């Protein structure tokens, strides 16, 4: 059985004090939730305050990005060992906003994924097609290419420790959620790619999250899809009441 993951991606929102207040508010609302792993990914500077506020709860803290080297003259970057030392257990890798605005490529996503795994962080690796790719009937091609250039290069041991997030770019922050059927189709396609490359057991064990305008009122329909193992939530993760409602779907 795959344990679902409900992860919040705060993007560039909230100060350290706001992060601590959020977690103190969220914790009792999700304290009874043992059906899912709960993750909150705040901005880097909020991580110490968030880790502190989440101590002793069932909420794990993650980062939204990392650099693939451990240390060095790389102004502005943060490494996997630093994230672990700060108390992170998770990290989002290859979010479409990183790809779109910060030059992230399938190659950098691969390097970041292995860097996270080297330090025992669980990477949430994002894949997904853009609007023009979906409209051009290219969705499966795009997913197959992202899989071939990144995930398929992991060893079976490495692959067993990642989480995948399918995030159709046209559904992110647009209020335009993929219907459960559209999501299910993509999740099934990804699972078959995994099966063909890593085998049945790896395919059945891999958790594939959906992301893109997930809200309290659409999570249930999404989670009813057999190949969908949780959610990566942006906007609706910024409010403890709505995030708790998603966790407690
Ligand atoms: P959204 O963002 O829920 O605001 O659409 C999802 C994401 O970018 O991970």
mmCIF file of N, CA and C in Angstrom, residues 46-177:
data_model
loop_
_atom_site.group_PDB
_atom_site.id
_atom_site.type_symbol
_atom_site.label_atom_id
_atom_site.label_comp_id
_atom_site.label_asym_id
_atom_site.label_seq_id
_atom_site.Cartn_x
_atom_site.Cartn_y
_atom_site.Cartn_z
ATOM 1 N N UNK A 46 12.587 30.606 6.192
ATOM 2 C CA UNK A 46 11.578 30.214 7.183
ATOM 3 C C UNK A 46 11.846 28.834 7.773
ATOM 4 N N UNK A 47 12.770 28.089 7.170
ATOM 5 C CA UNK A 47 12.917 26.673 7.532
ATOM 6 C C UNK A 47 13.232 26.470 9.024
ATOM 7 N N UNK A 48 14.211 27.191 9.603
ATOM 8 C CA UNK A 48 14.476 26.950 11.036
ATOM 9 C C UNK A 48 13.247 27.199 11.914
ATOM 10 N N UNK A 49 12.534 28.270 11.661
ATOM 11 C CA UNK A 49 11.331 28.572 12.459
ATOM 12 C C UNK A 49 10.266 27.497 12.241
ATOM 13 N N UNK A 50 10.139 27.032 11.013
ATOM 14 C CA UNK A 50 9.130 26.010 10.711
ATOM 15 C C UNK A 50 9.495 24.683 11.371
ATOM 16 N N UNK A 51 10.765 24.310 11.316
ATOM 17 C CA UNK A 51 11.207 23.054 11.931
ATOM 18 C C UNK A 51 10.952 23.107 13.434
ATOM 19 N N UNK A 52 11.280 24.231 14.014
ATOM 20 C CA UNK A 52 11.053 24.435 15.441
ATOM 21 C C UNK A 52 9.580 24.275 15.807
ATOM 22 N N UNK A 53 8.724 24.933 15.042
ATOM 23 C CA UNK A 53 7.291 24.923 15.347
ATOM 24 C C UNK A 53 6.663 23.554 15.061
ATOM 25 N N UNK A 54 7.280 22.770 14.167
ATOM 26 C CA UNK A 54 6.705 21.465 13.798
ATOM 27 C C UNK A 54 7.260 20.332 14.662
ATOM 28 N N UNK A 55 8.218 20.650 15.522
ATOM 29 C CA UNK A 55 8.840 19.589 16.341
ATOM 30 C C UNK A 55 7.770 18.882 17.179
ATOM 31 N N UNK A 56 7.818 17.535 17.177
ATOM 32 C CA UNK A 56 6.866 16.774 17.976
ATOM 33 C C UNK A 56 5.498 16.598 17.319
ATOM 34 N N UNK A 57 5.350 17.105 16.088
ATOM 35 C CA UNK A 57 4.084 16.932 15.367
ATOM 36 C C UNK A 57 4.286 15.894 14.253
ATOM 37 N N UNK A 58 3.239 15.617 13.516
ATOM 38 C CA UNK A 58 3.327 14.693 12.374
ATOM 39 C C UNK A 58 3.552 15.454 11.066
ATOM 40 N N UNK A 59 4.078 16.674 11.157
ATOM 41 C CA UNK A 59 4.304 17.498 9.958
ATOM 42 C C UNK A 59 5.804 17.538 9.661
ATOM 43 N N UNK A 60 6.176 17.147 8.455
ATOM 44 C CA UNK A 60 7.572 17.224 8.040
ATOM 45 C C UNK A 60 7.812 18.518 7.278
ATOM 46 N N UNK A 61 9.052 19.003 7.341
ATOM 47 C CA UNK A 61 9.374 20.255 6.658
ATOM 48 C C UNK A 61 10.285 19.958 5.467
ATOM 49 N N UNK A 62 10.007 20.632 4.365
ATOM 50 C CA UNK A 62 10.819 20.467 3.155
ATOM 51 C C UNK A 62 11.217 21.815 2.590
ATOM 52 N N UNK A 63 12.178 21.776 1.664
ATOM 53 C CA UNK A 63 12.582 22.989 0.955
ATOM 54 C C UNK A 63 11.955 22.968 -0.438
ATOM 55 N N UNK A 64 12.044 24.100 -1.128
ATOM 56 C CA UNK A 64 11.430 24.214 -2.461
ATOM 57 C C UNK A 64 12.433 24.005 -3.584
ATOM 58 N N UNK A 65 13.709 23.901 -3.211
ATOM 59 C CA UNK A 65 14.773 23.768 -4.215
ATOM 60 C C UNK A 65 16.062 23.473 -3.463
ATOM 61 N N UNK A 66 17.099 23.113 -4.179
ATOM 62 C CA UNK A 66 18.440 22.960 -3.607
ATOM 63 C C UNK A 66 19.430 23.073 -4.749
ATOM 64 N N UNK A 67 20.727 23.200 -4.387
ATOM 65 C CA UNK A 67 21.779 23.125 -5.404
ATOM 66 C C UNK A 67 22.438 21.765 -5.290
ATOM 67 N N UNK A 68 23.068 21.279 -6.365
ATOM 68 C CA UNK A 68 23.524 19.887 -6.358
ATOM 69 C C UNK A 68 24.891 19.673 -5.725
ATOM 70 N N UNK A 69 25.670 20.754 -5.526
ATOM 71 C CA UNK A 69 26.974 20.561 -4.865
ATOM 72 C C UNK A 69 26.822 20.798 -3.361
ATOM 73 N N UNK A 70 27.781 20.263 -2.601
ATOM 74 C CA UNK A 70 27.645 20.304 -1.131
ATOM 75 C C UNK A 70 28.017 21.663 -0.563
ATOM 76 N N UNK A 71 29.029 22.317 -1.144
ATOM 77 C CA UNK A 71 29.439 23.654 -0.717
ATOM 78 C C UNK A 71 30.343 24.239 -1.774
ATOM 79 N N UNK A 72 30.626 25.524 -1.655
ATOM 80 C CA UNK A 72 31.536 26.144 -2.614
ATOM 81 C C UNK A 72 31.123 27.567 -2.932
ATOM 82 N N UNK A 73 31.808 28.158 -3.914
ATOM 83 C CA UNK A 73 31.562 29.549 -4.282
ATOM 84 C C UNK A 73 30.385 29.611 -5.258
ATOM 85 N N UNK A 74 29.182 29.486 -4.726
ATOM 86 C CA UNK A 74 27.956 29.502 -5.540
ATOM 87 C C UNK A 74 26.961 30.433 -4.878
ATOM 88 N N UNK A 75 27.189 31.719 -5.092
ATOM 89 C CA UNK A 75 26.428 32.759 -4.416
ATOM 90 C C UNK A 75 24.924 32.548 -4.534
ATOM 91 N N UNK A 76 24.284 32.554 -3.400
ATOM 92 C CA UNK A 76 22.825 32.470 -3.389
ATOM 93 C C UNK A 76 22.271 31.065 -3.287
ATOM 94 N N UNK A 77 23.136 30.051 -3.374
ATOM 95 C CA UNK A 77 22.626 28.675 -3.410
ATOM 96 C C UNK A 77 22.616 28.024 -2.016
ATOM 97 N N UNK A 78 21.852 26.954 -1.888
ATOM 98 C CA UNK A 78 21.710 26.207 -0.639
ATOM 99 C C UNK A 78 21.854 24.720 -0.975
ATOM 100 N N UNK A 79 22.649 23.993 -0.168
ATOM 101 C CA UNK A 79 22.937 22.589 -0.509
ATOM 102 C C UNK A 79 22.098 21.612 0.302
ATOM 103 N N UNK A 80 22.119 20.364 -0.155
ATOM 104 C CA UNK A 80 21.375 19.312 0.541
ATOM 105 C C UNK A 80 21.860 19.123 1.985
ATOM 106 N N UNK A 81 23.192 19.067 2.245
ATOM 107 C CA UNK A 81 23.611 18.916 3.650
ATOM 108 C C UNK A 81 23.120 20.066 4.533
ATOM 109 N N UNK A 82 23.063 21.269 3.967
ATOM 110 C CA UNK A 82 22.560 22.416 4.744
ATOM 111 C C UNK A 82 21.089 22.229 5.090
ATOM 112 N N UNK A 83 20.323 21.735 4.126
ATOM 113 C CA UNK A 83 18.889 21.518 4.375
ATOM 114 C C UNK A 83 18.680 20.460 5.452
ATOM 115 N N UNK A 84 19.470 19.397 5.380
ATOM 116 C CA UNK A 84 19.350 18.342 6.383
ATOM 117 C C UNK A 84 19.722 18.894 7.761
ATOM 118 N N UNK A 85 20.821 19.664 7.797
ATOM 119 C CA UNK A 85 21.264 20.230 9.083
ATOM 120 C C UNK A 85 20.205 21.161 9.659
ATOM 121 N N UNK A 86 19.439 21.800 8.791
ATOM 122 C CA UNK A 86 18.390 22.714 9.261
ATOM 123 C C UNK A 86 17.120 21.968 9.672
ATOM 124 N N UNK A 87 17.071 20.657 9.386
ATOM 125 C CA UNK A 87 15.914 19.869 9.835
ATOM 126 C C UNK A 87 14.942 19.469 8.746
ATOM 127 N N UNK A 88 15.308 19.700 7.487
ATOM 128 C CA UNK A 88 14.433 19.279 6.380
ATOM 129 C C UNK A 88 14.543 17.774 6.156
ATOM 130 N N UNK A 89 13.436 17.185 5.718
ATOM 131 C CA UNK A 89 13.456 15.782 5.292
ATOM 132 C C UNK A 89 13.020 15.645 3.839
ATOM 133 N N UNK A 90 12.499 16.704 3.273
ATOM 134 C CA UNK A 90 11.943 16.672 1.920
ATOM 135 C C UNK A 90 12.486 17.848 1.115
ATOM 136 N N UNK A 91 12.432 17.724 -0.199
ATOM 137 C CA UNK A 91 12.746 18.878 -1.039
ATOM 138 C C UNK A 91 12.027 18.727 -2.388
ATOM 139 N N UNK A 92 11.421 19.814 -2.830
ATOM 140 C CA UNK A 92 10.788 19.840 -4.157
ATOM 141 C C UNK A 92 11.899 20.058 -5.190
ATOM 142 N N UNK A 93 11.867 19.311 -6.270
ATOM 143 C CA UNK A 93 12.891 19.455 -7.310
ATOM 144 C C UNK A 93 12.203 19.613 -8.671
ATOM 145 N N UNK A 94 12.657 20.607 -9.425
ATOM 146 C CA UNK A 94 12.195 20.745 -10.802
ATOM 147 C C UNK A 94 10.781 21.277 -10.940
ATOM 148 N N UNK A 95 10.339 22.088 -9.970
ATOM 149 C CA UNK A 95 9.015 22.699 -10.114
ATOM 150 C C UNK A 95 8.959 23.509 -11.406
ATOM 151 N N UNK A 96 7.801 23.540 -12.027
ATOM 152 C CA UNK A 96 7.708 24.208 -13.340
ATOM 153 C C UNK A 96 8.073 25.691 -13.251
ATOM 154 N N UNK A 97 7.867 26.320 -12.097
ATOM 155 C CA UNK A 97 8.266 27.736 -11.974
ATOM 156 C C UNK A 97 9.786 27.863 -11.979
ATOM 157 N N UNK A 98 10.474 26.871 -11.427
ATOM 158 C CA UNK A 98 11.948 26.864 -11.502
ATOM 159 C C UNK A 98 12.380 26.662 -12.958
ATOM 160 N N UNK A 99 11.671 25.794 -13.651
ATOM 161 C CA UNK A 99 12.032 25.541 -15.054
ATOM 162 C C UNK A 99 11.753 26.784 -15.900
ATOM 163 N N UNK A 100 10.613 27.430 -15.640
ATOM 164 C CA UNK A 100 10.173 28.556 -16.465
ATOM 165 C C UNK A 100 10.974 29.829 -16.205
ATOM 166 N N UNK A 101 11.208 30.154 -14.917
ATOM 167 C CA UNK A 101 11.812 31.453 -14.600
ATOM 168 C C UNK A 101 13.289 31.386 -14.256
ATOM 169 N N UNK A 102 13.810 30.211 -13.917
ATOM 170 C CA UNK A 102 15.177 30.142 -13.405
ATOM 171 C C UNK A 102 16.043 29.143 -14.181
ATOM 172 N N UNK A 103 15.626 28.842 -15.382
ATOM 173 C CA UNK A 103 16.495 28.076 -16.278
ATOM 174 C C UNK A 103 16.735 26.631 -15.888
ATOM 175 N N UNK A 104 15.883 26.086 -15.050
ATOM 176 C CA UNK A 104 16.032 24.682 -14.660
ATOM 177 C C UNK A 104 15.806 23.782 -15.884
ATOM 178 N N UNK A 105 16.644 22.779 -16.034
ATOM 179 C CA UNK A 105 16.508 21.855 -17.171
ATOM 180 C C UNK A 105 16.352 20.432 -16.651
ATOM 181 N N UNK A 106 16.033 19.497 -17.537
ATOM 182 C CA UNK A 106 15.942 18.097 -17.115
ATOM 183 C C UNK A 106 17.270 17.636 -16.516
ATOM 184 N N UNK A 107 18.380 18.178 -17.041
ATOM 185 C CA UNK A 107 19.696 17.797 -16.533
ATOM 186 C C UNK A 107 19.916 18.326 -15.106
ATOM 187 N N UNK A 108 19.574 19.597 -14.868
ATOM 188 C CA UNK A 108 19.769 20.133 -13.510
ATOM 189 C C UNK A 108 18.811 19.440 -12.536
ATOM 190 N N UNK A 109 17.623 19.105 -13.014
ATOM 191 C CA UNK A 109 16.660 18.399 -12.158
ATOM 192 C C UNK A 109 17.235 17.040 -11.752
ATOM 193 N N UNK A 110 17.886 16.374 -12.693
ATOM 194 C CA UNK A 110 18.497 15.077 -12.394
ATOM 195 C C UNK A 110 19.607 15.222 -11.349
ATOM 196 N N UNK A 111 20.470 16.216 -11.532
ATOM 197 C CA UNK A 111 21.585 16.412 -10.588
ATOM 198 C C UNK A 111 21.064 16.750 -9.193
ATOM 199 N N UNK A 112 20.025 17.576 -9.134
ATOM 200 C CA UNK A 112 19.459 17.959 -7.842
ATOM 201 C C UNK A 112 18.786 16.769 -7.167
ATOM 202 N N UNK A 113 18.153 15.930 -7.978
ATOM 203 C CA UNK A 113 17.488 14.745 -7.420
ATOM 204 C C UNK A 113 18.514 13.828 -6.763
ATOM 205 N N UNK A 114 19.619 13.569 -7.451
ATOM 206 C CA UNK A 114 20.623 12.666 -6.871
ATOM 207 C C UNK A 114 21.308 13.321 -5.680
ATOM 208 N N UNK A 115 21.504 14.643 -5.729
ATOM 209 C CA UNK A 115 22.117 15.336 -4.585
ATOM 210 C C UNK A 115 21.229 15.202 -3.353
ATOM 211 N N UNK A 116 19.935 15.317 -3.541
ATOM 212 C CA UNK A 116 18.998 15.168 -2.417
ATOM 213 C C UNK A 116 19.073 13.742 -1.865
ATOM 214 N N UNK A 117 19.082 12.752 -2.776
ATOM 215 C CA UNK A 117 19.111 11.352 -2.339
ATOM 216 C C UNK A 117 20.404 11.030 -1.598
ATOM 217 N N UNK A 118 21.506 11.648 -2.004
ATOM 218 C CA UNK A 118 22.798 11.406 -1.335
ATOM 219 C C UNK A 118 22.744 11.811 0.134
ATOM 220 N N UNK A 119 21.888 12.747 0.452
ATOM 221 C CA UNK A 119 21.798 13.237 1.837
ATOM 222 C C UNK A 119 20.541 12.726 2.530
ATOM 223 N N UNK A 120 19.899 11.724 1.957
ATOM 224 C CA UNK A 120 18.708 11.137 2.569
ATOM 225 C C UNK A 120 17.539 12.113 2.693
ATOM 226 N N UNK A 121 17.492 13.086 1.784
ATOM 227 C CA UNK A 121 16.282 13.899 1.654
ATOM 228 C C UNK A 121 15.365 13.182 0.663
ATOM 229 N N UNK A 122 14.065 13.288 0.863
ATOM 230 C CA UNK A 122 13.143 12.724 -0.122
ATOM 231 C C UNK A 122 12.806 13.798 -1.153
ATOM 232 N N UNK A 123 13.268 13.616 -2.401
ATOM 233 C CA UNK A 123 12.921 14.594 -3.429
ATOM 234 C C UNK A 123 11.504 14.371 -3.954
ATOM 235 N N UNK A 124 10.773 15.453 -4.097
ATOM 236 C CA UNK A 124 9.473 15.424 -4.784
ATOM 237 C C UNK A 124 9.755 15.990 -6.169
ATOM 238 N N UNK A 125 9.893 15.098 -7.143
ATOM 239 C CA UNK A 125 10.359 15.506 -8.470
ATOM 240 C C UNK A 125 9.155 15.828 -9.350
ATOM 241 N N UNK A 126 9.132 17.064 -9.869
ATOM 242 C CA UNK A 126 7.962 17.539 -10.614
ATOM 243 C C UNK A 126 8.118 17.301 -12.116
ATOM 244 N N UNK A 127 7.071 16.796 -12.716
ATOM 245 C CA UNK A 127 6.992 16.663 -14.175
ATOM 246 C C UNK A 127 5.626 17.197 -14.611
ATOM 247 N N UNK A 128 5.494 17.455 -15.893
ATOM 248 C CA UNK A 128 4.186 17.911 -16.378
ATOM 249 C C UNK A 128 4.319 18.719 -17.653
ATOM 250 N N UNK A 129 3.224 18.767 -18.406
ATOM 251 C CA UNK A 129 3.236 19.420 -19.712
ATOM 252 C C UNK A 129 2.691 20.835 -19.633
ATOM 253 N N UNK A 130 3.116 21.681 -20.565
ATOM 254 C CA UNK A 130 2.579 23.037 -20.669
ATOM 255 C C UNK A 130 1.293 23.002 -21.507
ATOM 256 N N UNK A 131 0.580 24.145 -21.447
ATOM 257 C CA UNK A 131 -0.722 24.204 -22.133
ATOM 258 C C UNK A 131 -0.603 23.874 -23.621
ATOM 259 N N UNK A 132 0.372 24.508 -24.295
ATOM 260 C CA UNK A 132 0.470 24.293 -25.750
ATOM 261 C C UNK A 132 0.856 22.843 -26.052
ATOM 262 N N UNK A 133 1.568 22.217 -25.126
ATOM 263 C CA UNK A 133 1.926 20.808 -25.327
ATOM 264 C C UNK A 133 0.688 19.917 -25.185
ATOM 265 N N UNK A 134 -0.149 20.228 -24.190
ATOM 266 C CA UNK A 134 -1.396 19.448 -24.055
ATOM 267 C C UNK A 134 -2.279 19.654 -25.278
ATOM 268 N N UNK A 135 -2.439 20.934 -25.667
ATOM 269 C CA UNK A 135 -3.331 21.216 -26.789
ATOM 270 C C UNK A 135 -2.808 20.630 -28.094
ATOM 271 N N UNK A 136 -1.490 20.482 -28.185
ATOM 272 C CA UNK A 136 -0.897 19.873 -29.377
ATOM 273 C C UNK A 136 -0.844 18.357 -29.308
ATOM 274 N N UNK A 137 -1.483 17.784 -28.292
ATOM 275 C CA UNK A 137 -1.514 16.328 -28.180
ATOM 276 C C UNK A 137 -0.165 15.726 -27.798
ATOM 277 N N UNK A 138 0.680 16.544 -27.130
ATOM 278 C CA UNK A 138 2.055 16.108 -26.853
ATOM 279 C C UNK A 138 2.260 15.626 -25.414
ATOM 280 N N UNK A 139 1.183 15.571 -24.625
ATOM 281 C CA UNK A 139 1.350 15.296 -23.200
ATOM 282 C C UNK A 139 2.185 14.044 -22.947
ATOM 283 N N UNK A 140 1.847 12.949 -23.603
ATOM 284 C CA UNK A 140 2.570 11.702 -23.326
ATOM 285 C C UNK A 140 4.025 11.791 -23.773
ATOM 286 N N UNK A 141 4.265 12.481 -24.905
ATOM 287 C CA UNK A 141 5.648 12.670 -25.363
ATOM 288 C C UNK A 141 6.469 13.427 -24.343
ATOM 289 N N UNK A 142 5.861 14.510 -23.812
ATOM 290 C CA UNK A 142 6.577 15.345 -22.846
ATOM 291 C C UNK A 142 6.901 14.534 -21.593
ATOM 292 N N UNK A 143 5.920 13.805 -21.092
ATOM 293 C CA UNK A 143 6.146 13.003 -19.883
ATOM 294 C C UNK A 143 7.198 11.927 -20.143
ATOM 295 N N UNK A 144 7.124 11.310 -21.305
ATOM 296 C CA UNK A 144 8.098 10.251 -21.632
ATOM 297 C C UNK A 144 9.502 10.838 -21.718
ATOM 298 N N UNK A 145 9.627 12.034 -22.288
ATOM 299 C CA UNK A 145 10.946 12.661 -22.393
ATOM 300 C C UNK A 145 11.468 13.049 -21.017
ATOM 301 N N UNK A 146 10.603 13.637 -20.181
ATOM 302 C CA UNK A 146 11.039 14.009 -18.829
ATOM 303 C C UNK A 146 11.461 12.758 -18.056
ATOM 304 N N UNK A 147 10.742 11.681 -18.263
ATOM 305 C CA UNK A 147 11.096 10.433 -17.577
ATOM 306 C C UNK A 147 12.441 9.902 -18.097
ATOM 307 N N UNK A 148 12.588 9.915 -19.416
ATOM 308 C CA UNK A 148 13.800 9.333 -20.021
ATOM 309 C C UNK A 148 15.045 10.134 -19.673
ATOM 310 N N UNK A 149 14.920 11.459 -19.658
ATOM 311 C CA UNK A 149 16.113 12.287 -19.433
ATOM 312 C C UNK A 149 16.436 12.442 -17.951
ATOM 313 N N UNK A 150 15.515 12.109 -17.076
ATOM 314 C CA UNK A 150 15.765 12.300 -15.648
ATOM 315 C C UNK A 150 15.568 11.038 -14.843
ATOM 316 N N UNK A 151 14.315 10.728 -14.566
ATOM 317 C CA UNK A 151 14.006 9.663 -13.599
ATOM 318 C C UNK A 151 14.584 8.310 -14.003
ATOM 319 N N UNK A 152 14.593 8.015 -15.302
ATOM 320 C CA UNK A 152 15.043 6.686 -15.729
ATOM 321 C C UNK A 152 16.539 6.502 -15.501
ATOM 322 N N UNK A 153 17.261 7.602 -15.278
ATOM 323 C CA UNK A 153 18.720 7.488 -15.061
ATOM 324 C C UNK A 153 19.060 7.182 -13.609
ATOM 325 N N UNK A 154 18.079 7.197 -12.747
ATOM 326 C CA UNK A 154 18.327 6.828 -11.354
ATOM 327 C C UNK A 154 18.529 5.317 -11.263
ATOM 328 N N UNK A 155 19.298 4.880 -10.267
ATOM 329 C CA UNK A 155 19.406 3.442 -10.022
ATOM 330 C C UNK A 155 18.087 2.984 -9.407
ATOM 331 N N UNK A 156 17.784 1.679 -9.454
ATOM 332 C CA UNK A 156 16.550 1.199 -8.825
ATOM 333 C C UNK A 156 16.478 1.584 -7.339
ATOM 334 N N UNK A 157 17.622 1.564 -6.651
ATOM 335 C CA UNK A 157 17.650 1.927 -5.223
ATOM 336 C C UNK A 157 17.300 3.406 -5.054
ATOM 337 N N UNK A 158 17.858 4.235 -5.933
ATOM 338 C CA UNK A 158 17.545 5.672 -5.862
ATOM 339 C C UNK A 158 16.075 5.909 -6.200
ATOM 340 N N UNK A 159 15.616 5.250 -7.250
ATOM 341 C CA UNK A 159 14.238 5.486 -7.690
ATOM 342 C C UNK A 159 13.238 5.139 -6.588
ATOM 343 N N UNK A 160 13.561 4.108 -5.817
ATOM 344 C CA UNK A 160 12.646 3.663 -4.756
ATOM 345 C C UNK A 160 12.439 4.727 -3.686
ATOM 346 N N UNK A 161 13.302 5.734 -3.655
ATOM 347 C CA UNK A 161 13.227 6.724 -2.569
ATOM 348 C C UNK A 161 12.697 8.080 -3.017
ATOM 349 N N UNK A 162 12.249 8.180 -4.257
ATOM 350 C CA UNK A 162 11.719 9.475 -4.691
ATOM 351 C C UNK A 162 10.189 9.471 -4.677
ATOM 352 N N UNK A 163 9.642 10.667 -4.700
ATOM 353 C CA UNK A 163 8.209 10.858 -4.911
ATOM 354 C C UNK A 163 8.088 11.692 -6.182
ATOM 355 N N UNK A 164 7.137 11.358 -7.037
ATOM 356 C CA UNK A 164 6.921 12.119 -8.277
ATOM 357 C C UNK A 164 5.694 13.011 -8.093
ATOM 358 N N UNK A 165 5.759 14.216 -8.616
ATOM 359 C CA UNK A 165 4.560 15.065 -8.655
ATOM 360 C C UNK A 165 4.235 15.362 -10.110
ATOM 361 N N UNK A 166 3.054 14.926 -10.544
ATOM 362 C CA UNK A 166 2.579 15.292 -11.876
ATOM 363 C C UNK A 166 1.837 16.618 -11.749
ATOM 364 N N UNK A 167 2.401 17.653 -12.370
ATOM 365 C CA UNK A 167 1.793 18.978 -12.310
ATOM 366 C C UNK A 167 1.636 19.536 -13.713
ATOM 367 N N UNK A 168 0.441 19.386 -14.297
ATOM 368 C CA UNK A 168 0.224 20.015 -15.604
ATOM 369 C C UNK A 168 0.359 21.529 -15.431
ATOM 370 N N UNK A 169 1.283 22.125 -16.179
ATOM 371 C CA UNK A 169 1.638 23.525 -15.934
ATOM 372 C C UNK A 169 0.427 24.437 -16.105
ATOM 373 N N UNK A 170 -0.479 24.079 -17.003
ATOM 374 C CA UNK A 170 -1.671 24.893 -17.263
ATOM 375 C C UNK A 170 -2.644 24.891 -16.088
ATOM 376 N N UNK A 171 -2.431 24.013 -15.127
ATOM 377 C CA UNK A 171 -3.348 23.937 -13.980
ATOM 378 C C UNK A 171 -2.756 24.587 -12.737
ATOM 379 N N UNK A 172 -1.535 25.100 -12.835
ATOM 380 C CA UNK A 172 -0.876 25.649 -11.643
ATOM 381 C C UNK A 172 -1.240 27.106 -11.458
ATOM 382 N N UNK A 173 -1.868 27.408 -10.328
ATOM 383 C CA UNK A 173 -2.191 28.777 -9.978
ATOM 384 C C UNK A 173 -3.240 29.399 -10.884
ATOM 385 N N UNK A 174 -3.892 28.591 -11.699
ATOM 386 C CA UNK A 174 -4.841 29.126 -12.666
ATOM 387 C C UNK A 174 -6.284 28.877 -12.250
ATOM 388 N N UNK A 175 -6.452 28.061 -11.212
ATOM 389 C CA UNK A 175 -7.803 27.684 -10.823
ATOM 390 C C UNK A 175 -8.373 26.619 -11.744
ATOM 391 N N UNK A 176 -7.553 26.216 -12.721
ATOM 392 C CA UNK A 176 -8.008 25.237 -13.711
ATOM 393 C C UNK A 176 -7.428 23.874 -13.340
ATOM 394 N N UNK A 177 -8.096 23.156 -12.459
ATOM 395 C CA UNK A 177 -7.600 21.837 -12.061
ATOM 396 C C UNK A 177 -7.805 20.870 -13.210
#
